[in-house]
C-alpha cells in the first residue's frame, strides 16, 4: 500500500491511499470547503432538512478566511480549523447583525443546537469568540383590534429594545414567561424573520399571526416584543454562565446582549432568571431572585453602600462560611422559567398555590391521640407554594377562603398541621417569636421594601408524640450574596431580602471591627518592627493612606488592600564644599500592601502583606540600600497570614456563620455573620466615608 500527498504553499494536502500505484491529489481550500459543506448538508438531510434547498454556490466569506453556502432557511459556514457548521433562524440573523465572522464572535464552532433547559424551549450556537442563545420571545398582550399601525408600533418598539432603561428591560425580560403562563391559549414558535407592516398589508392579519406563531383569542392578540429573541454572551460572563449550567441553570436564556454599566467600569447580561455582572477587579458573578430584586431597587451597582457583586448567591455555613447551592433547574415542566420552587411551608407565608417539594400522592403521618399510640391518617395534598422572582403574589381572597374552609372541615393534618391554624404572616415591623430564632425584632422599617416572615417557617415542625431523634448538625437554609461594600440576605420564608449590618462585637465582648489605623498598628506588631529596619534604616512612622480596589487573580476575588506607608531614616555621607564628605540625614518612604481576609480553617480574621514598593528616597543610593534590606527581610514574609482576632465558634450558644470579612473603601474592616437570635433590619451606613490617614510614630 502506498500513501502519498502533494502539498504546495497555496494548497492543503490530501492523502490518497491506493493498493496499486501512487495517486497524487491537489486540493484547494475551495475544494475542501465544498466537500465539507456538501457533506454537512447531506448529513443534515439535504433539501428535506431545516435548511431547505440550496440557493448559492460555495463562496468565499467576507473575511477571506473561510467559505459559506446559502440555503433557503440558513447557511453552512466553513473554516479550516472550526470546520463546517450550519446556522439558521434568529441565531443566524443575530450573528450577521454582529458582523458575522468579521465580528468578535468569529466563525461558528457548532451547529445550531437544541437547548438543554428542562423544556427544550430554545437553541444555541457556539462561536470562536462567544455564543448566541435563542428562546421564545417576551410577549405583550395587545387588547383591541390588530391593525397595520399596531404592528408597526410594536415592531418599532422591538427595533429599539436596546434603548429601554436597564431596570425596565430586566423586569420585562424576567416577566416574559409569567405573561405567557397566564395566557396558555397562545403559543410562540421559533421564527427566522419578523412580521412587518408591509407584510400585514400584503398577506393579511391571519397570515402574519400564523407566521409569528401567535393566535387570536377573546382577550386580544399576542405579538412578539423582540424581532429575534437571540442574544450573545461572551468573555468572562459566558464562562460564568457555562459554569453555572448555561440555559439549564436557574438563569435560563439570556435576555440582553453583553452591555456596559453606567459607570463605564462593568459589564452585564440579563437572563430569564437573573443577571451576571463583571468588572476587571471582581470578575463575573450571578445575582438572582429576591436578592437581585432588592439590589435593583437600591440602585444596582451605582449604590455606594453595595457596589458590584463579589460572589454568587451562597448558603451560610458555620464551619466554612458558606456552601454553594445547586444551580441547575429541576425538570418541572409546568413551572415558569422565572419561578423558583419553595417548600410547602411557604404556603403559610402568603404564597399562591403551585408546585412544591411535596409528592403528589397522599402520605401518612402519625396523628397525636390521647388514647392511642398513633393513628394512620391520609394526608390531602398540602397547600403548595411558589415564589415569583420578580414579585411575591398574594393569594386571591377566594382561593384563601376555599383552602381555609377545606382545612376546617377536614380532620387530617398537612405537614404544617391544620391549615386553619396557620397565620397569614407577620410583618417585619413588629416583634415576633420563633422557636428556632427566638425573638426577632425589627429596629426600624426599611423604606420601600415590603417583607413578611412567618415564624412557623423558621423552625422545624414535629408532628406526632414520639421521642425526638438525635439532631444532626444544623444546616442553614437561608441565602446571601456578597457585594463590594455590603451583604444582602434572604431568610427562607421571607417575601423579600434584607440588607445586613456589620457585627461589631460578639456576646462575649470579642471586637469584630477594625479601622485602617488598627490594621497599620497590627502590621507592625505582628510582623515585628525589625522587619522594616536595617543598620542604617530606622522605622519612624507607619501611616494608613488608603485602599486599593478589589482584584481578581484568575481564581478568586481578593479583598481591597490597605495601603500602608512607612518611613525609615538614616545617615548618608554626601559631598559638600571643597569636596569634603559630610553626614546628612536621609529618608525613604515605602508603601506596603496588606490584605485582610477570613481564615475559615482557623476561624480567625487575618492580615497578610502582599507587596511593597519604594515611593520616595532622599538619594538613589539610600533607596537602593533600603530596597536590598527589605528584599532580604520583608520578601520572605509576603503572603504570610498573621491573626488579628480569633472568632469563637458560637455567639450566645448559636453557631457563627461568617458570611464576609471585607475592607471598605475607607479602610474599615467589617464582619457580616448570619443572624440567628436577633434579626436586625437596618440599612448599611457610613461605609463610603472619606479616608482619614492615621499616623503611628515610633521613637
XYZ file of C-alpha atoms in Angstrom:
699
model
C 0.000 0.000 0.000
C 1.332 3.414 -0.941
C 0.413 6.640 0.787
C 1.463 9.907 -0.789
C 0.414 13.526 -0.563
C 1.022 16.648 -2.599
C 1.270 19.998 -0.830
C 2.034 23.454 -2.196
C 2.176 26.788 -0.361
C -1.306 27.632 -1.616
C -2.875 24.198 -1.293
C -3.748 21.864 1.537
C -2.598 18.260 1.346
C -4.979 15.375 0.887
C -3.638 11.902 1.491
C -4.514 9.288 -1.107
C -4.412 5.584 -0.313
C -4.024 3.074 -3.120
C -3.317 -0.593 -3.276
C -1.689 -0.282 -6.683
C 0.048 2.867 -7.832
C 0.556 6.191 -6.027
C -2.154 8.784 -6.601
C -1.410 12.465 -6.157
C -4.359 14.737 -5.372
C -4.042 18.514 -5.142
C -6.927 20.218 -3.345
C -7.530 23.916 -2.881
C -9.337 25.341 0.115
C -12.374 25.823 -2.105
C -12.369 22.107 -2.900
C -12.098 21.200 0.781
C -14.773 23.710 1.778
C -17.130 22.471 -0.920
C -16.614 18.860 0.104
C -17.125 19.647 3.812
C -20.181 21.840 3.242
C -21.828 19.308 0.925
C -21.093 16.525 3.397
C -22.601 18.516 6.265
C -25.672 19.302 4.134
C -26.152 15.628 3.275
C -25.782 14.583 6.918
C -28.444 17.100 7.934
C -30.903 15.626 5.442
C -30.312 17.682 2.324
C -33.257 19.611 0.906
C -35.560 17.911 3.408
C -33.694 19.390 6.365
C -34.287 22.654 8.190
C -32.054 24.418 5.686
C -34.180 23.617 2.641
C -32.899 23.837 -0.928
C -29.543 25.286 -1.983
C -29.665 28.916 -3.141
C -25.995 29.837 -3.724
C -22.719 28.242 -4.670
C -19.875 27.896 -2.181
C -18.314 31.351 -1.975
C -15.503 32.968 -0.056
C -16.609 34.508 3.226
C -16.286 38.271 3.625
C -13.253 37.849 5.871
C -11.455 35.730 3.291
C -10.677 33.145 5.957
C -13.478 30.697 5.186
C -16.341 29.782 2.871
C -20.113 29.886 3.056
C -23.059 28.443 1.145
C -26.593 29.804 1.331
C -29.825 27.822 1.594
C -33.492 28.710 1.727
C -33.566 28.819 5.509
C -29.972 29.253 6.555
C -26.325 28.771 5.692
C -23.396 26.433 6.227
C -20.147 28.161 7.137
C -16.741 26.507 6.829
C -13.392 27.387 8.378
C -10.205 25.289 8.037
C -9.913 24.932 11.821
C -13.522 25.191 13.045
C -14.949 23.020 10.246
C -18.392 23.232 8.643
C -21.414 24.250 10.736
C -24.965 25.206 9.871
C -26.741 28.328 11.132
C -30.367 29.277 10.713
C -33.203 31.284 12.182
C -32.772 34.112 14.710
C -29.285 32.917 15.630
C -28.070 33.337 12.045
C -29.760 36.744 11.874
C -28.137 37.918 15.098
C -24.715 36.638 14.010
C -24.976 38.660 10.809
C -26.072 41.746 12.759
C -22.955 41.423 14.919
C -20.662 41.346 11.886
C -20.726 37.619 11.103
C -17.208 36.144 11.043
C -15.703 39.653 10.940
C -17.265 40.429 14.314
C -15.932 39.495 17.722
C -17.772 36.149 17.617
C -15.804 34.868 14.625
C -16.709 31.583 12.896
C -19.197 29.081 14.341
C -17.764 26.066 16.154
C -21.087 24.196 16.488
C -24.340 23.895 14.569
C -27.487 25.461 15.954
C -28.253 23.034 18.771
C -31.414 22.477 20.840
C -31.184 23.924 24.323
C -30.536 21.764 27.370
C -33.153 23.527 29.505
C -35.858 21.408 31.102
C -38.411 22.467 28.497
C -36.098 22.430 25.466
C -37.671 25.730 24.518
C -34.647 27.355 22.914
C -31.466 26.796 20.954
C -27.874 27.983 20.802
C -24.696 28.008 18.742
C -21.127 28.456 19.922
C -18.583 30.574 18.062
C -14.857 31.215 18.323
C -15.446 34.278 20.485
C -18.694 33.533 22.308
C -22.190 32.115 21.937
C -25.643 33.131 20.756
C -28.714 31.801 22.567
C -32.319 31.985 21.424
C -35.526 31.409 23.360
C -39.190 32.284 22.748
C -39.681 35.995 22.725
C -41.118 38.094 25.526
C -44.779 38.747 24.906
C -47.110 41.668 25.286
C -50.856 41.349 25.200
C -52.365 43.898 22.842
C -56.049 44.213 23.576
C -58.333 45.591 20.912
C -58.186 45.309 17.132
C -54.881 44.456 15.449
C -54.209 46.965 12.688
C -51.286 47.774 10.436
C -50.490 50.716 12.734
C -50.497 48.434 15.796
C -47.973 46.057 14.231
C -45.826 48.964 13.052
C -45.750 50.400 16.563
C -44.846 47.041 18.083
C -42.103 46.450 15.546
C -40.701 49.924 16.117
C -40.503 49.210 19.837
C -38.819 45.914 19.035
C -36.191 47.610 16.875
C -35.258 49.972 19.702
C -35.233 47.445 22.524
C -31.641 48.353 23.437
C -32.740 51.869 24.385
C -35.085 50.647 27.116
C -33.784 51.523 30.623
C -31.897 48.667 32.228
C -34.313 48.176 35.122
C -37.325 48.155 32.794
C -35.589 45.759 30.418
C -34.641 43.429 33.265
C -38.161 43.293 34.655
C -39.679 42.803 31.210
C -37.230 40.021 30.370
C -37.834 38.081 33.567
C -41.599 38.601 33.466
C -41.983 37.298 29.909
C -42.659 33.696 30.837
C -45.114 34.691 33.559
C -47.143 36.586 30.983
C -47.153 33.535 28.762
C -48.217 31.318 31.653
C -51.407 33.294 32.271
C -52.381 33.094 28.614
C -51.955 29.391 27.807
C -54.080 29.654 24.663
C -51.279 31.476 22.878
C -48.083 29.887 21.693
C -44.905 31.272 20.184
C -42.904 29.198 17.745
C -39.329 29.767 16.557
C -39.277 32.157 13.637
C -36.445 33.240 11.395
C -37.927 36.566 10.304
C -40.237 39.093 11.914
C -43.514 40.361 10.531
C -43.554 43.860 9.090
C -46.316 46.354 8.461
C -45.915 45.735 4.737
C -46.345 42.007 5.308
C -49.565 42.670 7.165
C -50.926 44.805 4.336
C -49.937 42.271 1.692
C -50.747 38.941 3.313
C -53.450 39.898 5.772
C -53.678 39.600 9.541
C -54.293 35.859 9.604
C -51.143 35.044 7.629
C -48.949 37.236 9.802
C -50.238 35.682 13.009
C -49.616 32.258 11.557
C -46.060 33.207 10.646
C -45.171 34.552 14.074
C -46.841 31.687 15.872
C -49.481 33.726 17.694
C -53.234 33.122 17.747
C -56.306 35.319 18.147
C -58.233 34.922 21.384
C -61.064 36.606 23.225
C -58.647 38.778 25.213
C -56.851 40.194 22.207
C -53.757 39.426 20.150
C -50.322 38.392 21.403
C -47.438 39.830 19.397
C -43.683 39.463 19.976
C -41.743 42.315 21.573
C -38.414 41.353 20.029
C -37.735 40.592 16.384
C -35.296 37.808 17.227
C -35.032 36.711 20.849
C -31.393 35.806 20.169
C -28.666 37.328 22.334
C -24.913 36.925 22.519
C -22.841 36.025 25.571
C -19.048 36.144 25.565
C -15.914 36.548 27.658
C -15.854 36.057 31.422
C -19.637 36.391 31.651
C -20.011 33.467 29.241
C -17.504 31.441 31.260
C -19.569 32.005 34.415
C -22.808 31.254 32.546
C -21.447 27.946 31.253
C -20.045 27.045 34.686
C -23.487 27.514 36.238
C -25.113 25.275 33.620
C -25.971 27.845 30.921
C -29.588 27.650 29.769
C -30.233 24.632 32.020
C -29.360 26.689 35.104
C -31.529 28.911 37.265
C -30.625 31.793 34.946
C -32.288 30.353 31.843
C -31.702 32.050 28.481
C -30.131 35.492 28.022
C -32.460 38.431 27.530
C -29.823 41.018 26.602
C -26.503 41.103 24.796
C -23.480 41.905 26.937
C -23.813 45.587 27.819
C -21.841 48.210 29.693
C -22.850 49.617 33.073
C -23.480 53.365 33.513
C -20.193 53.921 35.371
C -18.212 52.575 32.412
C -16.452 50.020 34.619
C -18.549 46.879 34.497
C -20.373 44.667 32.019
C -23.548 42.609 32.399
C -26.062 40.278 30.777
C -29.635 39.892 31.953
C -31.199 36.437 31.737
C -34.681 34.991 32.181
C -33.961 34.244 35.834
C -31.252 36.680 36.895
C -28.129 38.551 35.838
C -24.357 38.191 35.644
C -22.177 41.233 36.382
C -18.450 41.589 35.705
C -15.679 44.073 36.437
C -11.899 43.649 35.999
C -11.424 43.599 39.769
C -14.379 41.462 40.862
C -14.733 39.096 37.871
C -18.159 37.669 36.946
C -20.849 36.747 39.484
C -24.523 35.891 39.220
C -27.324 37.513 41.197
C -30.939 36.381 41.070
C -34.233 36.082 42.877
C -35.301 38.258 45.782
C -31.729 39.334 46.462
C -31.482 40.668 42.915
C -34.827 42.399 43.318
C -33.581 44.243 46.400
C -30.261 45.128 44.770
C -32.138 46.508 41.781
C -34.466 48.574 43.969
C -31.454 50.042 45.778
C -29.805 51.250 42.576
C -27.837 48.269 41.256
C -24.063 48.793 41.291
C -24.407 52.594 41.497
C -25.313 52.331 45.190
C -22.006 53.002 47.048
C -23.242 51.019 50.044
C -23.328 47.855 47.931
C -21.486 48.196 44.614
C -20.914 45.186 42.358
C -21.453 41.568 43.456
C -18.275 39.770 44.505
C -19.880 36.361 44.989
C -22.682 34.246 43.576
C -25.699 33.564 45.786
C -24.457 31.334 48.623
C -25.722 29.330 51.611
C -24.358 30.262 55.066
C -22.299 27.579 56.789
C -20.966 27.894 60.362
C -17.938 25.747 59.602
C -16.523 27.231 56.412
C -18.531 30.417 55.982
C -20.637 29.308 53.029
C -21.708 26.485 50.737
C -22.621 26.706 47.078
C -26.223 25.862 46.208
C -27.274 23.742 43.272
C -27.736 25.901 40.185
C -29.423 23.531 37.729
C -33.176 23.718 37.262
C -35.338 20.749 38.137
C -37.408 19.230 35.312
C -40.787 20.639 36.315
C -42.460 21.368 33.006
C -45.357 23.318 34.480
C -43.098 25.729 36.379
C -42.456 29.046 34.566
C -38.813 29.933 33.936
C -38.933 32.945 36.264
C -40.288 30.976 39.234
C -38.439 29.081 41.939
C -39.816 26.134 43.859
C -40.348 26.538 47.606
C -41.170 24.062 50.378
C -44.791 23.525 51.348
C -44.082 25.554 54.492
C -44.107 28.685 52.346
C -47.891 28.411 51.928
C -48.329 29.942 55.362
C -46.249 32.930 54.280
C -48.811 34.062 51.741
C -47.547 32.447 48.552
C -50.060 31.201 45.926
C -50.755 27.561 45.113
C -48.351 25.997 42.618
C -45.527 23.418 42.619
C -43.755 22.374 45.824
C -41.318 19.864 47.203
C -44.078 17.505 48.331
C -45.142 14.395 46.432
C -48.459 14.451 44.631
C -49.527 11.165 46.200
C -51.118 11.146 49.622
C -48.843 10.437 52.563
C -49.493 9.095 56.046
C -48.357 10.501 59.325
C -48.886 9.719 62.968
C -51.810 11.739 64.329
C -51.405 12.603 68.021
C -54.103 10.947 70.122
C -54.530 10.897 73.867
C -55.873 7.348 73.917
C -53.950 5.665 71.132
C -50.269 5.464 70.382
C -50.782 6.589 66.829
C -53.352 6.640 64.065
C -52.528 6.441 60.386
C -54.161 9.375 58.650
C -54.228 10.010 54.913
C -52.924 13.440 54.013
C -54.643 15.589 51.423
C -52.431 17.459 49.010
C -50.969 20.143 51.229
C -51.249 23.796 50.370
C -48.481 24.412 47.921
C -46.314 27.398 47.312
C -44.262 29.132 44.697
C -42.429 32.426 44.684
C -42.035 34.552 41.572
C -38.553 36.011 41.427
C -39.845 39.412 40.485
C -42.860 39.774 42.766
C -44.427 37.919 45.664
C -48.038 37.488 44.557
C -50.626 37.155 47.294
C -53.325 34.527 47.253
C -56.686 35.702 45.969
C -59.249 36.017 48.725
C -61.480 33.440 47.089
C -58.711 30.852 46.971
C -57.690 31.627 50.551
C -61.251 31.152 51.763
C -61.553 27.890 49.871
C -58.353 26.490 51.354
C -59.234 27.613 54.859
C -62.725 26.186 54.581
C -61.494 22.841 53.302
C -58.960 22.622 56.113
C -61.541 23.466 58.738
C -63.824 20.648 57.566
C -61.024 18.098 57.459
C -59.668 16.290 60.488
C -56.463 15.435 58.704
C -53.118 17.184 59.040
C -50.788 18.552 56.412
C -47.051 18.860 57.025
C -47.894 22.108 58.816
C -50.792 20.814 60.908
C -54.286 22.165 60.342
C -54.267 24.861 57.703
C -56.890 26.774 59.654
C -54.379 27.189 62.477
C -51.847 28.967 60.298
C -51.368 32.698 60.427
C -51.120 34.672 57.218
C -47.732 36.045 58.147
C -46.151 38.584 60.467
C -44.895 41.964 59.388
C -41.218 42.601 59.979
C -42.223 45.900 61.545
C -43.245 44.055 64.718
C -41.642 41.709 67.221
C -42.260 38.014 66.634
C -41.153 34.852 68.354
C -39.818 31.691 66.757
C -38.673 28.514 68.469
C -35.693 28.438 66.124
C -34.662 32.097 66.186
C -36.057 33.364 69.460
C -37.312 36.925 69.454
C -36.969 38.706 66.131
C -37.175 42.467 66.344
C -37.127 44.994 63.567
C -35.356 48.075 64.884
C -36.805 50.241 62.138
C -38.689 49.643 58.877
C -36.904 49.786 55.547
C -38.454 52.363 53.295
C -39.823 50.980 50.072
C -39.229 47.330 50.999
C -42.122 45.069 51.884
C -41.269 41.780 53.541
C -43.188 39.207 55.519
C -41.952 36.440 57.788
C -43.951 33.555 59.138
C -42.495 32.300 62.445
C -43.583 28.770 61.587
C -41.254 28.765 58.598
C -38.198 29.490 60.709
C -38.279 26.438 62.907
C -38.683 22.717 62.418
C -42.213 21.347 62.875
C -42.592 17.995 64.611
C -45.842 16.091 64.142
C -46.504 13.184 66.429
C -45.913 12.398 70.079
C -42.935 10.074 69.721
C -39.498 10.766 71.193
C -37.307 13.188 69.267
C -34.424 11.726 67.345
C -30.854 12.848 67.869
C -30.480 16.087 65.893
C -27.914 16.217 63.144
C -25.678 19.194 62.597
C -27.959 22.121 61.829
C -27.561 23.439 58.291
C -28.763 26.820 57.176
C -31.446 27.107 54.516
C -31.004 30.858 54.058
C -29.179 32.617 51.229
C -26.892 35.616 50.846
C -24.881 37.468 48.221
C -21.708 39.398 48.939
C -21.138 42.812 47.362
C -18.198 45.214 47.343
C -19.415 47.167 50.366
C -22.271 45.171 51.863
C -24.206 41.925 52.108
C -27.798 41.162 51.087
C -29.508 38.348 52.949
C -32.661 36.294 52.485
C -34.320 34.372 55.309
C -36.115 31.344 53.927
C -39.821 32.042 54.147
C -39.500 35.809 53.815
C -41.048 37.521 50.815
C -38.141 39.926 50.457
C -34.391 40.137 51.027
C -32.776 42.494 53.535
C -29.515 44.378 53.980
C -27.274 43.176 56.788
C -25.396 45.448 59.142
C -21.846 44.582 60.237
C -21.431 42.847 63.589
C -19.300 44.981 65.914
C -18.873 42.610 68.860
C -19.947 39.135 69.903
C -21.868 38.474 73.115
C -18.630 37.661 74.938
C -17.148 41.052 74.025
C -14.931 39.983 71.115
C -14.473 43.030 68.869
C -15.116 42.398 65.189
C -14.428 45.833 63.711
C -11.104 47.473 62.882
C -10.041 50.783 61.408
C -7.274 51.390 58.909
C -5.130 52.662 61.784
C -5.762 49.416 63.673
C -4.519 47.432 60.681
C -1.385 49.595 60.402
C -0.564 49.068 64.088
C -1.289 45.348 63.852
C 1.013 45.002 60.841
C 3.978 46.376 62.793
C 3.127 44.385 65.913
C 2.555 41.034 64.197
C 5.387 41.240 61.673
C 7.862 42.809 64.077
C 9.459 46.232 63.880
C 12.809 44.685 62.975
C 11.305 43.501 59.684
C 11.170 47.099 58.454
C 14.552 48.233 59.774
C 18.216 47.667 58.937
C 21.600 49.054 60.096
C 21.005 52.453 58.524
C 17.214 52.442 58.265
C 15.203 53.128 61.413
C 11.406 52.989 61.336
C 9.975 56.396 62.188
C 6.282 56.069 61.271
C 3.607 53.801 59.784
C 0.619 55.517 58.142
C -2.619 54.193 56.666
C -3.162 56.239 53.490
C -5.973 54.428 51.636
C -7.088 51.234 49.964
C -6.845 49.616 46.558
C -9.812 48.212 44.662
C -10.814 44.567 44.552
C -8.603 42.318 42.436
C -9.161 39.025 40.647
C -6.189 36.686 40.222
C -7.864 34.242 37.841
C -9.035 32.022 40.662
C -10.631 34.177 43.336
C -11.642 37.744 44.102
C -9.342 39.395 46.634
C -10.395 41.950 49.221
C -9.452 45.596 48.975
C -5.924 46.011 50.309
C -4.747 48.522 52.859
C -2.075 50.912 51.620
C 0.363 51.450 54.474
C 3.260 53.854 54.053
C 6.203 53.607 56.425
C 9.184 55.943 56.608
C 12.686 54.902 57.553
C 15.533 57.330 58.213
C 19.299 57.086 58.388
C 22.521 58.967 57.714
C 24.475 59.086 54.485
C 27.793 60.775 53.675
C 27.289 63.298 50.933
C 29.762 65.641 49.262
C 29.895 69.214 50.495
C 32.039 72.302 49.964
C 35.613 71.761 48.797
C 34.860 68.119 48.005
C 34.537 67.177 51.654
C 32.119 64.463 52.742
C 29.560 65.360 55.390
C 26.998 63.087 57.072
C 23.461 64.086 56.058
C 20.076 62.769 57.287
C 18.245 60.749 54.649
C 14.800 59.132 54.459
C 12.921 56.619 52.329
C 9.144 56.100 52.039
C 7.857 52.605 51.309
C 4.279 51.596 50.551
C 3.206 48.213 51.889
C 0.018 46.483 50.693
C -1.801 44.406 53.313
C -4.864 42.231 52.690
C -7.299 41.296 55.450
C -9.205 38.036 55.000
C -11.145 35.333 56.839
C -9.166 32.169 57.537
C -12.020 29.670 57.851
C -9.745 26.751 58.773
C -8.519 28.506 61.915
C -11.637 30.678 62.385
C -9.626 33.861 62.511
C -9.529 37.211 60.782
C -6.004 37.540 59.446
C -3.841 40.042 57.633
C -1.067 39.295 55.199
C 1.438 41.527 53.405
C 1.216 41.085 49.638
C 3.630 43.592 48.063
C 5.755 46.690 48.660
C 7.422 49.406 46.627
C 9.798 52.347 47.223
C 7.754 55.546 46.865
C 10.487 58.124 47.595
C 14.101 58.245 48.765
C 16.447 61.145 49.563
C 19.038 59.648 47.246
C 19.241 56.829 44.773
C 21.959 55.162 46.786
C 19.978 55.203 50.009
C 16.855 53.949 48.246
C 18.804 51.040 46.730
C 20.257 50.096 50.132
C 16.826 50.136 51.788
C 15.327 48.062 48.964
C 18.114 45.485 49.276
C 17.479 45.149 53.019
C 13.711 44.777 52.519
C 14.175 42.087 49.895
C 16.087 40.100 52.472
C 13.826 40.755 55.474
C 10.343 41.550 54.139
C 10.048 39.427 50.993
C 10.063 36.076 52.872
C 7.031 37.274 54.850
C 4.863 38.190 51.868
C 1.595 36.192 51.676
C 2.089 35.009 55.259
C -1.034 35.256 57.420
C -0.996 36.973 60.815
C -4.036 36.742 63.083
C -5.982 39.854 64.004
C -8.617 38.074 66.081
C -9.824 34.507 66.516
C -13.590 34.139 66.376
C -15.478 31.976 68.863
C -17.390 29.004 67.491
C -20.645 30.248 68.945
C -22.239 33.505 69.964
C -24.791 33.210 72.729
C -24.920 29.457 72.157
C -25.601 29.664 68.423
C -23.046 28.726 65.797
C -21.462 31.649 63.964
C -21.507 31.551 60.172
C -19.126 34.234 58.923
C -20.557 35.446 55.622
C -17.963 38.064 54.756
C -14.963 39.901 56.128
C -14.488 42.934 53.931
C -12.316 46.017 53.807
C -14.368 49.094 52.997
C -13.091 51.937 50.861
C -12.231 53.949 53.973
C -10.067 51.145 55.395
C -12.574 49.906 57.985
C -12.680 46.127 58.325
C -16.217 44.882 58.952
C -17.629 41.413 59.585
C -21.003 40.106 58.425
C -22.436 36.991 60.065
C -25.662 35.075 59.614
C -28.253 36.499 62.024
C -29.603 33.940 64.466
C -31.099 35.255 67.705
C -31.778 38.805 66.654
C -32.608 39.842 63.124
C -31.662 43.493 62.895
C -33.188 45.080 59.818
C -31.371 48.308 59.254
C -29.533 49.757 56.315
C -25.804 49.878 55.883
C -24.463 53.259 56.959
C -21.212 55.179 56.871
C -19.436 52.760 54.579
C -18.319 55.212 51.935
C -16.868 57.959 54.124
C -13.583 59.565 53.160
C -10.235 58.084 54.133
C -8.653 59.723 57.175
C -4.907 58.932 57.296
C -3.710 57.815 60.718
C -0.016 58.107 61.584
C 1.749 55.887 64.099
C 5.030 57.445 65.220
C 7.923 55.378 66.523
C 10.720 56.616 68.720
